[in-house]
């Protein structure tokens, strides 16, 4: 068969039209499927662990380190002399550095310097997971962002990617810096990254995270964000809550009542 | 092995030079073992500045590797004959730079024994996976091209026809290695100074001036020490490439600076402020960054005047200025500046330690050995086929035989 130039043009015009129509059809279909998906998301995901931190309660206990202490003891987190090598799972940082967007120029007197507990946000769309070249960090179906310390190659790409500074690298061997080793939890070697695991080992046994149980003010409220009747969801309905840098689209599972 | 017999014959100076490099390599190796033993805590890196010299140098040398395209493209696609002799030097430089890049990544790993996990658990949504693919592919392509073309040259036959598509493929591939490397940084949501679409173009512009500048320096050294001349036409053409690329590079930096400074978004301004003015009483990088600016200005002034650019004394000075300006800008400021201030507004000083410097120098020395040996092979082949138009000593040698 011989195709003349005219035929060719006609054919390509047709295929172009067909392609355009398919694109349009796909776009329409895509929109409707996206709509159904957004309605069905809470059903599809029945568990999404999350936490609400009540800063008003936390503030009442001046100089308190109960959550950090409980977590460090449970997870064999080392206490290193050099602050630059420090490993942090849950720790505190001054209010104004955590929530720079709440600074209006006049409110500092009341809030400045208040320690805000920080931990991994177990993001819904975690940048750390997206960048890890070995899948040593991954997101579970229940929303917990996990770490495999035996697979991690220590490239620290996840540390560059996490917008919250939630990840720590073992710059040195952590074991000598652990006061009492908890035999029920693994210690880590030098050269791997670690972070908060939402106490998945306790959740598996039906317990709440160590920090939640340790807090004398019950300022840390843990529960299933996918369940509208869970404790955190009730709090989020009643009070004004913020996430850290929500504009980045990471979808943090940790909320702060300010 | 591929013409390595050419590399084991050389003068005394040649061997002394190699011996010195070997000492530097051994020192680097000793410090690497020290780092392996104690952990990356022996470096200046920290919680907040979690990448340092190693990754910065990696980034810089990906650029040097990619810049080979600046000789390959005119020579093979446009049949620009003047680059006949310099092309193989450019390709050898690319191979060396890629090997150095891999070493820089390797020494940065906390668990180097597990490096193959990247292959065992391939993760296509991670840019690092693609960086590995593009770098190893580029290494393979260039190794293939140099072996085939150089062998053909020695046998005095035309290279086989199938190598041409390989060469053509290596051109977009060169662009890809530096683009993917830029994407490593520019795709991260929380690091505002990297989160810019100009990152990849800026990387390429920086690469296309610093790489050819280095190549010009090598050509001038070769001419001095061995009498091997790539030809003044080639050098002039390279210097024009350096000039244009440097102008574009500076333009991109200014474009970036304008966007940040005119919009005045505090988080974006903070990084530039840290680099060029100092932040929270921390002025560590300020003199270095201004030195980079000064060198860039000097380089531009020298390069933009055609008669200066062709002057055999001024050209190497301009090339050195280009190289070090970019080395500071890309091999130091870009990576460290991206981490300071941290997401929690902490300003952390990063100072490379002695072990870190030694390891970096060790990798430089490995690169120098590779360049020396490769260029010796290339020159020996050229000498063997005895081109009539140039005087090439039978066994070229010299203290800096590279
Ligand atoms: S807070 Fe950081 S480490 Fe935790 S899931 Fe989000 S990005 Fe990952
Ligand atoms: S340091 Fe470990 S967890 Fe983090 S990106 Fe690299 S391999 Fe993944």
XYZ file of C-alpha atoms and ligand atoms in Angstrom:
676
model
C 0.000 0.000 0.000
C 1.234 3.399 -0.874
C 0.567 6.230 1.499
C 0.559 9.649 -0.088
C 1.479 12.710 1.834
C -2.172 13.713 2.014
C -3.163 10.322 3.402
C -0.441 10.597 5.924
C -1.577 13.989 7.107
C -5.154 12.792 7.303
C -4.125 9.728 9.267
C -1.995 11.660 11.689
C -4.778 14.192 12.120
C -7.190 11.400 12.950
C -4.852 9.743 15.384
C -4.246 13.118 16.993
C -7.975 13.586 17.461
C -8.357 10.069 18.774
C -5.516 10.661 21.181
C -7.119 13.898 22.349
C -10.455 12.200 22.893
C -8.814 9.443 24.893
C -7.001 12.013 26.993
C -10.290 13.773 27.700
C -12.029 10.519 28.542
C -9.205 9.573 30.845
C -9.334 12.960 32.555
C -13.060 12.637 33.185
C -12.706 9.075 34.397
C -9.766 10.112 36.532
C -11.747 12.857 38.192
C -14.662 10.609 39.044
C -12.375 7.868 40.392
C -10.514 10.427 42.483
C -13.827 11.561 43.912
C -14.900 8.065 44.913
C -11.471 7.440 46.356
C -11.564 10.481 48.603
C -14.948 9.393 49.916
C -13.814 5.874 50.575
C -10.404 6.654 52.073
C -11.442 6.392 55.736
C -13.038 3.029 54.978
C -10.073 1.755 52.970
C -7.653 2.702 55.717
C -9.132 1.548 58.989
C -6.132 2.400 61.160
C -3.912 5.429 61.035
C -1.972 5.951 64.196
C -1.509 9.511 65.277
C -0.840 11.746 68.237
C -2.137 14.993 69.623
C 0.223 16.991 71.824
C -1.544 19.320 74.233
C 0.993 22.082 74.747
C -1.063 23.744 77.475
C -0.885 20.642 79.599
C 2.755 19.957 78.706
C 3.666 23.478 79.762
C 2.343 22.930 83.283
C 5.148 20.524 84.119
C 8.230 22.767 84.134
C 11.512 21.094 83.225
C 9.833 17.738 82.681
C 11.713 15.134 80.627
C 9.511 12.142 81.379
C 8.614 11.325 77.766
C 12.206 11.537 76.561
C 13.474 9.471 79.467
C 10.865 6.767 79.017
C 11.460 6.544 75.288
C 15.248 6.519 75.548
C 15.153 3.766 78.169
C 12.693 1.653 76.193
C 14.517 1.975 72.871
C 18.149 1.989 73.925
C 18.647 5.533 72.697
C 22.199 6.604 73.591
C 23.046 9.761 75.544
C 26.125 11.103 73.796
C 28.379 13.819 75.132
C 28.683 15.616 71.800
C 25.358 17.371 71.041
C 26.171 17.226 67.327
C 26.159 13.436 67.463
C 23.019 13.212 69.591
C 20.350 10.674 68.687
C 16.785 11.907 69.281
C 13.512 10.019 69.167
C 11.357 12.382 71.183
C 12.897 15.593 72.430
C 12.013 19.250 72.944
C 12.835 22.417 71.088
C 11.767 26.036 71.798
C 8.302 27.003 70.579
C 9.434 29.805 68.282
C 11.753 27.538 66.271
C 9.086 24.864 65.866
C 6.240 27.167 64.877
C 7.859 30.221 63.289
C 4.585 30.871 61.427
C 2.689 31.489 64.664
C 4.993 34.360 65.600
C 3.036 37.558 65.075
C 5.554 39.881 66.620
C 3.593 40.458 69.816
C 2.830 37.048 71.242
C 6.403 36.099 72.048
C 6.204 37.178 75.652
C 3.838 34.354 76.508
C 5.101 31.548 74.323
C 8.787 32.138 73.722
C 11.010 29.397 74.965
C 8.217 26.947 75.778
C 9.621 23.511 75.096
C 7.663 21.684 72.415
C 7.974 17.885 72.276
C 9.105 16.783 68.829
C 9.103 13.357 67.248
C 8.747 11.755 63.857
C 5.441 12.887 62.351
C 4.800 9.548 60.653
C 3.834 11.517 57.591
C 1.048 10.367 55.318
C 3.313 11.147 52.374
C 6.772 10.790 53.906
C 9.641 12.352 51.912
C 12.118 10.140 53.781
C 10.445 7.039 52.354
C 10.346 8.512 48.866
C 14.077 9.096 48.731
C 15.497 6.029 50.500
C 17.401 4.027 47.870
C 17.084 0.690 49.690
C 13.556 0.792 51.159
C 15.208 0.585 54.560
C 12.552 3.043 55.637
C 8.959 2.432 54.596
C 5.392 3.229 55.524
C 3.136 0.574 56.988
C -0.564 0.277 56.210
C -1.357 1.706 59.650
C 0.656 4.837 58.876
C 3.761 4.075 60.925
C 6.994 4.955 59.139
C 9.420 2.161 59.960
C 13.193 1.684 59.828
C 15.146 -1.459 59.011
C 18.499 -0.993 60.735
C 19.916 -4.035 59.016
C 19.236 -2.793 55.542
C 20.099 0.899 55.940
C 23.355 1.774 54.165
C 23.767 5.049 56.032
C 23.598 7.337 53.009
C 21.563 9.892 55.029
C 19.455 10.862 52.047
C 16.405 10.495 54.313
C 17.899 13.019 56.756
C 18.251 15.570 53.982
C 14.693 14.832 52.879
C 12.893 14.977 56.234
C 11.672 18.564 56.638
C 11.368 18.173 60.410
C 14.805 17.049 61.547
C 13.215 13.889 62.924
C 15.997 11.537 61.926
C 19.262 10.818 63.669
C 22.377 9.163 62.353
C 24.664 7.041 64.487
C 27.850 9.007 63.949
C 29.592 6.785 66.508
C 28.920 3.428 68.124
C 25.904 4.123 70.356
C 26.234 1.109 72.650
C 28.789 2.467 75.130
C 26.526 5.496 75.657
C 23.453 3.520 76.735
C 23.139 3.577 80.524
C 21.024 0.425 80.883
C 20.488 -1.742 77.868
C 16.908 -2.918 77.501
C 17.291 -6.536 76.358
C 13.815 -6.545 74.794
C 14.696 -3.964 72.159
C 17.554 -4.053 69.631
C 20.511 -1.705 69.929
C 21.823 -0.113 66.750
C 25.252 -0.136 65.213
C 27.169 2.925 64.072
C 26.455 4.119 60.572
C 22.673 3.704 60.426
C 19.780 6.136 60.725
C 17.082 5.824 63.367
C 14.002 7.645 64.638
C 10.769 7.282 66.578
C 8.780 4.155 65.679
C 5.545 5.123 67.510
C 6.368 2.173 69.791
C 5.130 -0.307 67.232
C 6.473 -3.088 69.468
C 4.089 -1.949 72.226
C 1.164 -1.331 69.875
C 1.493 -4.950 68.757
C 0.774 -5.935 72.366
C -2.142 -3.541 72.698
C -0.143 -0.992 74.716
C 0.177 2.739 74.147
C 3.570 4.306 73.343
C 5.992 4.691 76.273
C 6.001 8.483 76.126
C 2.194 8.592 76.290
C 2.143 6.412 79.396
C 5.012 8.320 81.005
C 3.568 11.820 80.667
C 2.400 12.986 84.130
C 0.054 15.562 82.573
C -1.477 13.228 79.996
C -0.424 15.826 77.433
C 0.261 13.208 74.752
C -2.897 11.673 73.365
C -2.430 8.706 71.084
C -4.985 6.894 68.959
C -6.437 5.981 65.615
C -6.914 9.035 63.428
C -9.056 7.030 61.020
C -11.653 6.449 63.729
C -13.885 9.536 64.171
C -14.582 8.595 67.784
C -10.990 8.090 68.866
C -9.561 10.326 71.573
C -7.295 12.334 69.242
C -10.131 12.868 66.786
C -12.379 14.196 69.554
C -9.678 16.633 70.647
C -9.103 17.747 67.072
C -12.819 18.522 66.767
C -12.893 20.548 69.955
C -9.716 22.587 69.845
C -7.550 24.501 67.435
C -4.698 22.288 66.343
C -1.700 22.792 64.075
C 0.664 20.458 62.304
C 4.289 21.254 61.577
C 4.719 22.693 58.093
C 1.509 21.261 56.647
C 2.027 23.352 53.498
C 4.687 20.877 52.368
C 2.003 18.271 51.812
C 3.633 15.622 53.947
C 0.504 15.097 56.038
C 1.956 14.833 59.563
C 0.132 12.470 61.960
C 1.247 14.511 64.962
C -0.912 17.502 65.905
C -0.272 20.261 68.425
C -2.926 22.002 70.495
C -1.497 25.481 70.995
C 44.910 -5.525 29.410
C 44.002 -2.448 27.449
C 47.362 -0.981 26.492
C 48.448 -0.793 30.096
C 51.881 -1.942 28.986
C 52.236 1.630 27.793
C 51.896 2.867 31.322
C 54.591 0.757 32.900
C 57.393 2.264 30.894
C 58.367 5.711 31.954
C 61.098 8.006 33.088
C 62.303 8.515 36.632
C 60.214 11.602 37.154
C 57.177 9.661 36.057
C 57.751 7.070 38.734
C 58.566 9.642 41.412
C 55.325 11.430 40.605
C 53.359 8.196 40.850
C 55.119 7.312 44.085
C 54.157 10.641 45.665
C 50.561 10.087 44.655
C 50.688 6.605 46.118
C 51.784 8.061 49.474
C 48.814 10.429 49.469
C 46.506 7.540 48.595
C 47.908 5.424 51.424
C 47.432 8.272 53.907
C 43.843 8.623 52.738
C 43.340 4.892 53.039
C 44.726 4.863 56.571
C 42.309 7.611 57.574
C 39.487 5.791 55.841
C 40.183 2.697 57.929
C 40.165 4.947 60.976
C 36.783 6.327 59.918
C 35.508 2.825 59.242
C 36.525 1.800 62.696
C 35.134 4.738 64.669
C 32.260 5.803 62.459
C 31.561 8.984 60.524
C 31.794 10.870 63.810
C 35.469 11.457 62.951
C 34.310 13.897 60.278
C 32.965 17.390 60.840
C 29.452 16.334 59.873
C 26.679 16.407 62.426
C 22.960 16.048 63.138
C 22.201 19.226 61.292
C 24.853 19.245 58.597
C 24.504 15.608 57.687
C 26.283 15.833 54.331
C 29.644 17.545 53.952
C 32.788 17.518 51.836
C 32.276 14.027 50.456
C 28.877 14.687 48.925
C 29.868 18.201 47.880
C 32.940 16.873 46.062
C 30.821 14.154 44.514
C 28.505 16.818 43.144
C 31.358 18.860 41.783
C 33.001 15.926 40.017
C 29.773 14.739 38.429
C 29.990 18.093 36.684
C 33.576 17.493 35.576
C 32.502 14.112 34.222
C 29.544 15.544 32.346
C 31.674 18.261 30.771
C 33.326 15.771 28.399
C 30.281 16.338 26.252
C 31.721 19.769 25.420
C 34.473 18.125 23.347
C 32.600 15.007 22.278
C 29.651 16.899 20.829
C 31.546 19.278 18.522
C 33.943 16.549 17.440
C 31.513 13.768 16.652
C 28.280 15.575 15.843
C 29.700 18.594 14.048
C 32.873 16.945 12.820
C 34.907 19.728 14.394
C 38.336 18.412 13.437
C 40.324 20.663 15.780
C 39.094 18.585 18.721
C 40.612 15.417 17.249
C 43.317 15.154 19.874
C 41.595 16.669 22.841
C 38.503 14.481 22.679
C 40.140 11.362 24.037
C 41.657 13.455 26.839
C 38.178 14.711 27.680
C 36.782 11.198 27.723
C 39.557 9.977 29.981
C 38.877 12.910 32.284
C 35.215 11.878 32.366
C 36.074 8.292 33.290
C 38.369 9.471 36.057
C 35.795 11.904 37.408
C 33.066 9.246 37.512
C 35.329 6.875 39.422
C 36.101 9.677 41.873
C 32.369 10.336 42.268
C 31.717 6.715 43.140
C 34.525 6.815 45.691
C 33.155 9.999 47.263
C 29.756 8.358 47.661
C 31.315 5.218 49.025
C 33.359 6.929 51.736
C 30.238 8.825 52.785
C 28.246 5.681 53.557
C 27.728 4.726 57.174
C 27.521 1.039 56.266
C 29.713 0.664 53.176
C 29.575 -3.143 53.358
C 25.885 -2.907 52.489
C 26.325 -0.728 49.408
C 24.893 -3.455 47.175
C 21.547 -3.067 48.919
C 20.924 -0.348 46.325
C 20.992 -3.075 43.682
C 19.442 -5.835 45.785
C 16.420 -3.660 46.570
C 16.083 -1.507 43.474
C 13.932 1.510 44.299
C 12.950 3.407 41.164
C 11.227 6.217 43.079
C 14.521 7.133 44.746
C 16.681 9.565 42.781
C 19.767 7.887 44.202
C 18.836 4.740 42.320
C 18.772 6.711 39.069
C 22.002 8.425 39.943
C 23.613 5.024 40.277
C 22.195 3.925 36.913
C 23.212 7.099 35.122
C 26.724 7.213 36.586
C 27.533 3.563 35.964
C 26.043 3.776 32.486
C 28.138 6.828 31.735
C 31.266 5.101 32.973
C 30.540 2.106 30.781
C 29.809 4.216 27.692
C 32.972 6.245 28.035
C 35.138 3.228 28.777
C 33.771 1.533 25.687
C 34.261 4.597 23.497
C 37.846 5.243 24.549
C 38.920 1.606 24.271
C 37.393 1.197 20.822
C 38.521 4.514 19.349
C 42.005 4.322 20.795
C 42.505 0.732 19.666
C 41.371 1.697 16.188
C 43.760 4.611 16.242
C 46.661 2.393 17.215
C 45.902 -0.097 14.479
C 45.528 2.874 12.166
C 42.087 1.807 11.021
C 38.766 3.606 11.186
C 36.785 2.848 14.356
C 33.986 0.278 13.821
C 30.705 1.797 12.711
C 28.686 0.518 15.650
C 30.578 2.786 18.027
C 28.980 5.887 16.526
C 25.521 5.360 18.051
C 27.252 4.651 21.361
C 29.049 7.986 21.113
C 25.848 9.788 20.188
C 24.110 8.168 23.150
C 26.856 9.338 25.477
C 25.944 12.969 24.731
C 22.440 13.106 26.260
C 23.695 10.667 28.864
C 26.275 13.211 30.012
C 23.529 15.766 30.446
C 21.475 13.218 32.349
C 24.126 12.472 34.971
C 24.273 16.047 36.120
C 20.538 16.562 35.824
C 19.802 13.547 37.989
C 22.418 14.734 40.484
C 20.697 18.113 40.663
C 17.345 16.363 41.152
C 18.826 14.595 44.192
C 18.717 17.964 45.920
C 16.107 20.013 44.132
C 13.316 17.528 44.838
C 13.418 17.788 48.623
C 10.502 19.672 50.159
C 12.146 20.902 53.345
C 15.392 22.431 52.033
C 14.387 25.739 50.561
C 17.768 26.695 49.108
C 17.834 23.544 46.982
C 14.173 23.632 46.074
C 14.633 25.508 42.843
C 14.098 24.564 39.227
C 17.283 26.355 38.208
C 19.370 23.772 40.075
C 19.883 21.424 37.107
C 20.544 24.166 34.530
C 22.903 25.849 36.967
C 24.727 22.575 37.590
C 25.175 22.059 33.866
C 26.426 25.601 33.268
C 28.872 25.236 36.151
C 30.002 21.882 34.824
C 30.555 23.139 31.312
C 32.942 25.831 32.492
C 34.797 24.054 35.297
C 35.344 20.806 33.359
C 36.744 22.345 30.167
C 38.807 24.756 32.318
C 40.437 21.730 33.914
C 40.913 20.153 30.505
C 42.652 23.294 29.202
C 44.985 23.204 32.204
C 45.802 19.556 31.519
C 46.463 20.307 27.849
C 48.791 23.158 28.762
C 50.658 20.940 31.228
C 50.975 18.224 28.589
C 52.342 20.705 26.103
C 54.890 21.882 28.629
C 56.036 18.514 29.920
C 55.713 16.199 26.942
C 55.551 18.373 23.898
C 52.201 16.820 23.018
C 50.118 19.618 21.590
C 46.378 19.397 21.136
C 46.639 22.429 18.903
C 46.071 26.105 19.604
C 42.774 25.990 17.729
C 41.411 23.407 20.144
C 42.544 25.385 23.174
C 41.013 28.567 21.801
C 37.740 26.796 21.112
C 37.734 25.338 24.620
C 38.376 28.741 26.129
C 35.378 30.131 24.252
C 33.275 27.311 25.702
C 34.551 28.114 29.196
C 33.726 31.785 28.679
C 30.160 31.230 27.554
C 29.455 28.600 30.193
C 30.897 30.822 32.925
C 28.757 33.758 31.822
C 25.656 31.569 31.865
C 26.644 30.106 35.225
C 27.032 33.527 36.818
C 23.771 34.620 35.211
C 21.952 31.645 36.751
C 23.409 32.382 40.178
C 22.244 35.989 39.920
C 18.783 34.909 38.769
C 18.531 32.682 41.809
C 19.793 35.420 44.105
C 17.300 37.909 42.693
C 14.343 35.601 43.249
C 15.359 34.956 46.826
C 16.335 38.480 47.764
C 13.513 40.346 46.071
C 10.780 38.024 47.344
C 12.355 38.250 50.814
C 10.853 35.010 52.044
C 12.758 34.633 55.315
C 13.454 30.900 55.060
C 14.995 31.345 51.597
C 16.933 34.473 52.498
C 18.433 32.799 55.561
C 20.524 30.377 53.495
C 22.013 33.120 51.331
C 22.560 35.245 54.389
C 24.437 32.428 56.076
C 26.678 31.944 53.046
C 27.463 35.571 52.191
C 26.882 37.625 55.322
C 26.884 35.211 58.202
C 23.976 34.199 60.391
C 23.630 34.288 64.165
C 27.252 35.252 64.614
C 28.453 32.411 62.418
C 30.699 33.648 59.605
C 32.460 30.427 58.746
C 31.775 30.260 55.045
C 31.573 33.995 54.367
C 35.228 34.561 53.307
C 35.162 31.472 51.103
C 31.973 32.447 49.361
C 33.274 35.954 48.656
C 36.507 34.455 47.405
C 34.384 32.441 45.004
C 32.629 35.609 43.871
C 35.938 37.406 43.450
C 37.432 34.543 41.459
C 34.351 34.454 39.248
C 34.671 38.182 38.586
C 38.378 37.869 37.794
C 37.748 34.886 35.537
C 35.026 36.701 33.632
C 37.149 39.811 33.195
C 40.060 37.775 31.847
C 37.973 35.517 29.643
C 35.719 38.094 28.066
C 38.567 39.921 26.336
C 39.460 37.737 23.332
C 43.123 38.706 23.203
C 43.586 37.951 26.913
C 41.758 34.687 26.571
C 44.275 33.623 23.932
C 47.269 34.761 25.936
C 49.236 31.686 27.128
C 49.914 33.279 30.520
C 46.480 34.715 31.202
C 44.457 31.718 30.037
C 45.708 29.309 32.726
C 45.103 31.958 35.398
C 41.553 32.421 34.161
C 41.035 28.649 34.095
C 42.298 28.285 37.649
C 39.981 31.090 38.723
C 36.999 29.398 37.080
C 37.864 26.053 38.586
C 38.319 27.271 42.147
C 35.389 29.638 42.014
C 33.121 26.739 41.150
C 34.885 24.388 43.500
C 33.984 26.718 46.354
C 30.512 27.458 45.089
C 29.438 23.926 44.253
C 31.939 21.815 46.131
C 31.333 23.566 49.441
C 28.690 26.304 49.670
C 25.877 24.589 47.859
C 25.685 21.477 50.008
C 26.643 22.917 53.379
C 24.575 26.058 52.765
C 21.524 23.900 52.105
C 21.682 22.506 55.637
C 22.176 25.799 57.459
C 19.969 26.948 59.000
C 18.366 23.604 59.750
C 14.584 23.082 59.572
C 14.548 23.968 63.269
C 16.462 27.184 62.626
C 19.712 25.939 64.102
C 22.947 27.341 62.743
C 25.603 24.669 62.932
C 29.237 25.146 62.059
C 30.681 22.552 59.764
C 34.461 22.268 59.635
C 35.988 19.349 57.763
C 38.389 17.437 59.985
C 41.869 16.131 59.247
C 40.638 12.593 58.472
C 38.032 14.063 56.151
C 40.558 16.176 54.256
C 42.968 13.262 54.027
C 40.318 10.984 52.585
C 39.292 13.669 50.088
C 42.938 14.179 49.110
C 43.402 10.428 48.803
C 40.564 10.300 46.285
C 42.080 13.246 44.424
C 45.346 11.314 44.290
C 43.572 8.265 42.884
C 42.131 10.569 40.241
C 45.580 11.975 39.503
C 47.036 8.479 39.085
C 44.241 7.553 36.712
C 44.693 10.709 34.645
C 48.463 10.229 34.520
C 48.232 6.633 33.380
C 45.385 7.272 30.935
C 47.064 10.272 29.357
C 50.302 8.361 29.096
C 48.499 5.634 27.196
C 46.785 8.160 24.943
C 50.047 9.926 24.222
C 51.903 6.682 23.626
C 49.311 5.688 21.059
C 49.611 9.063 19.370
C 53.405 8.796 19.499
C 53.345 5.299 18.061
C 51.321 6.191 15.067
C 53.742 9.065 14.697
C 51.722 11.903 13.340
C 53.886 13.946 11.077
C 52.534 17.325 11.994
C 53.470 17.249 15.651
C 56.564 16.332 17.492
C 55.713 13.652 20.027
C 58.562 12.019 21.965
C 58.526 8.231 21.723
C 58.060 7.772 25.441
C 56.596 10.998 26.744
C 57.491 11.600 30.323
C 57.855 14.317 32.864
C 57.338 15.127 36.496
C 53.729 15.995 35.873
C 52.989 13.606 33.065
C 49.358 14.409 32.845
S 8.674 13.326 60.144
Fe 10.449 13.025 58.856
S 11.169 10.993 59.378
Fe 9.074 11.130 60.141
S 7.826 10.308 58.447
Fe 7.890 12.534 58.181
S 9.622 12.830 56.776
Fe 9.832 10.775 57.608
S 20.296 6.406 55.514
Fe 19.305 4.405 55.515
S 17.133 4.806 55.775
Fe 18.085 6.738 55.238
S 17.868 6.870 53.005
Fe 19.869 5.941 53.385
S 19.494 3.745 53.382
Fe 17.479 4.737 53.595
